[in-house]
Amino acid sequence: MRNSGWLGTWWRGRRWRDDRGDASIQMAIIFPFVLFATVAVVQASMWFYARQIALTAAREGVSAARAYESSPAEGAAQARDVLTRTAGDSLTGYSVSASSNGQRVRVEVSGSALSMIPGVSGLQITQSASGPVERWTVPQ
């Protein structure tokens, strides 16, 4: 049934006057949540990317350190070289350590991912890789 007459006109006019500014209020309430979700997704992506850089450097370091007649120091140097080429600003304050027990070699890379939150220094990241040391054996 359609409103007609002065009551319908009065009701439509009153309804539009009461809704004035609702969209602005809704946006003021919703926008901070949308902004927070966007920053959270970007921050998580930056953290994941920095983890991948650290893991790649650790794997490359293990590859170099486990080669025949190589030392853990050579693996650490290779990991630092990879970080120098790839980390840029994504992984800051990084450190590399390498160790071996004669059978296995382990390279660990630590650092901080960039933070989009002001005043926060960054998220700490530690990635490591290990592998058996290659050695020459005489067939029996």
GROMACS .gro file of C-alpha atoms in nm, residues 12-97:
model
   86
   12ARG     CA    1   0.920   1.074   0.385
   13GLY     CA    2   1.051   1.421   0.466
   14ARG     CA    3   1.105   1.336   0.832
   15ARG     CA    4   1.279   1.008   0.747
   16TRP     CA    5   1.534   1.179   0.521
   17ARG     CA    6   1.601   1.450   0.776
   18ASP     CA    7   1.667   1.191   1.050
   19ASP     CA    8   1.919   0.997   0.836
   20ARG     CA    9   2.133   1.298   0.754
   21GLY     CA   10   2.500   1.230   0.854
   22ASP     CA   11   2.458   0.856   0.912
   23ALA     CA   12   2.709   0.760   0.641
   24SER     CA   13   2.976   0.986   0.793
   25ILE     CA   14   2.925   0.835   1.137
   26GLN     CA   15   2.937   0.482   0.997
   27MET     CA   16   3.261   0.557   0.814
   28ALA     CA   17   3.411   0.715   1.126
   29ILE     CA   18   3.336   0.395   1.317
   30ILE     CA   19   3.440   0.143   1.048
   31PHE     CA   20   3.747   0.318   0.901
   32PRO     CA   21   3.984   0.258   1.198
   33PHE     CA   22   3.912  -0.116   1.181
   34VAL     CA   23   3.975  -0.125   0.806
   35LEU     CA   24   4.298   0.071   0.851
   36PHE     CA   25   4.411  -0.161   1.132
   37ALA     CA   26   4.338  -0.471   0.921
   38THR     CA   27   4.536  -0.327   0.629
   39VAL     CA   28   4.837  -0.243   0.846
   40ALA     CA   29   4.822  -0.590   1.007
   41VAL     CA   30   4.827  -0.763   0.666
   42VAL     CA   31   5.121  -0.551   0.545
   43GLN     CA   32   5.311  -0.609   0.874
   44ALA     CA   33   5.257  -0.986   0.853
   45SER     CA   34   5.381  -0.984   0.493
   46MET     CA   35   5.695  -0.794   0.589
   47TRP     CA   36   5.761  -1.037   0.877
   48PHE     CA   37   5.715  -1.339   0.648
   49TYR     CA   38   5.944  -1.190   0.382
   50ALA     CA   39   6.218  -1.119   0.638
   51ARG     CA   40   6.190  -1.480   0.765
   52GLN     CA   41   6.235  -1.609   0.410
   53ILE     CA   42   6.545  -1.393   0.361
   54ALA     CA   43   6.697  -1.525   0.685
   55LEU     CA   44   6.615  -1.887   0.596
   56THR     CA   45   6.763  -1.849   0.247
   57ALA     CA   46   7.085  -1.706   0.393
   58ALA     CA   47   7.107  -1.990   0.647
   59ARG     CA   48   7.055  -2.254   0.376
   60GLU     CA   49   7.316  -2.098   0.150
   61GLY     CA   50   7.557  -2.084   0.444
   62VAL     CA   51   7.504  -2.452   0.520
   63SER     CA   52   7.560  -2.538   0.154
   64ALA     CA   53   7.896  -2.361   0.162
   65ALA     CA   54   8.000  -2.494   0.504
   66ARG     CA   55   7.920  -2.860   0.439
   67ALA     CA   56   8.125  -2.881   0.118
   68TYR     CA   57   8.436  -3.099   0.125
   69GLU     CA   58   8.720  -2.940   0.329
   70SER     CA   59   8.515  -2.627   0.411
   71SER     CA   60   8.477  -2.472   0.752
   72PRO     CA   61   8.184  -2.323   0.942
   73ALA     CA   62   8.350  -1.982   0.897
   74GLU     CA   63   8.310  -2.016   0.520
   75GLY     CA   64   7.942  -2.093   0.570
   76ALA     CA   65   7.895  -1.787   0.789
   77ALA     CA   66   8.073  -1.572   0.529
   78GLN     CA   67   7.844  -1.707   0.254
   79ALA     CA   68   7.535  -1.634   0.467
   80ARG     CA   69   7.655  -1.277   0.531
   81ASP     CA   70   7.716  -1.234   0.157
   82VAL     CA   71   7.360  -1.348   0.079
   83LEU     CA   72   7.221  -1.110   0.343
   84THR     CA   73   7.424  -0.821   0.204
   85ARG     CA   74   7.279  -0.883  -0.143
   86THR     CA   75   6.916  -0.956  -0.050
   87ALA     CA   76   6.821  -0.816   0.291
   88GLY     CA   77   6.815  -0.446   0.211
   89ASP     CA   78   6.588  -0.282   0.467
   90SER     CA   79   6.369  -0.590   0.511
   91LEU     CA   80   6.598  -0.760   0.765
   92THR     CA   81   6.793  -0.525   0.989
   93GLY     CA   82   7.049  -0.579   1.263
   94TYR     CA   83   7.122  -0.929   1.146
   95SER     CA   84   7.384  -1.162   1.288
   96VAL     CA   85   7.515  -1.496   1.163
   97SER     CA   86   7.662  -1.782   1.363
   0.00000   0.00000   0.00000
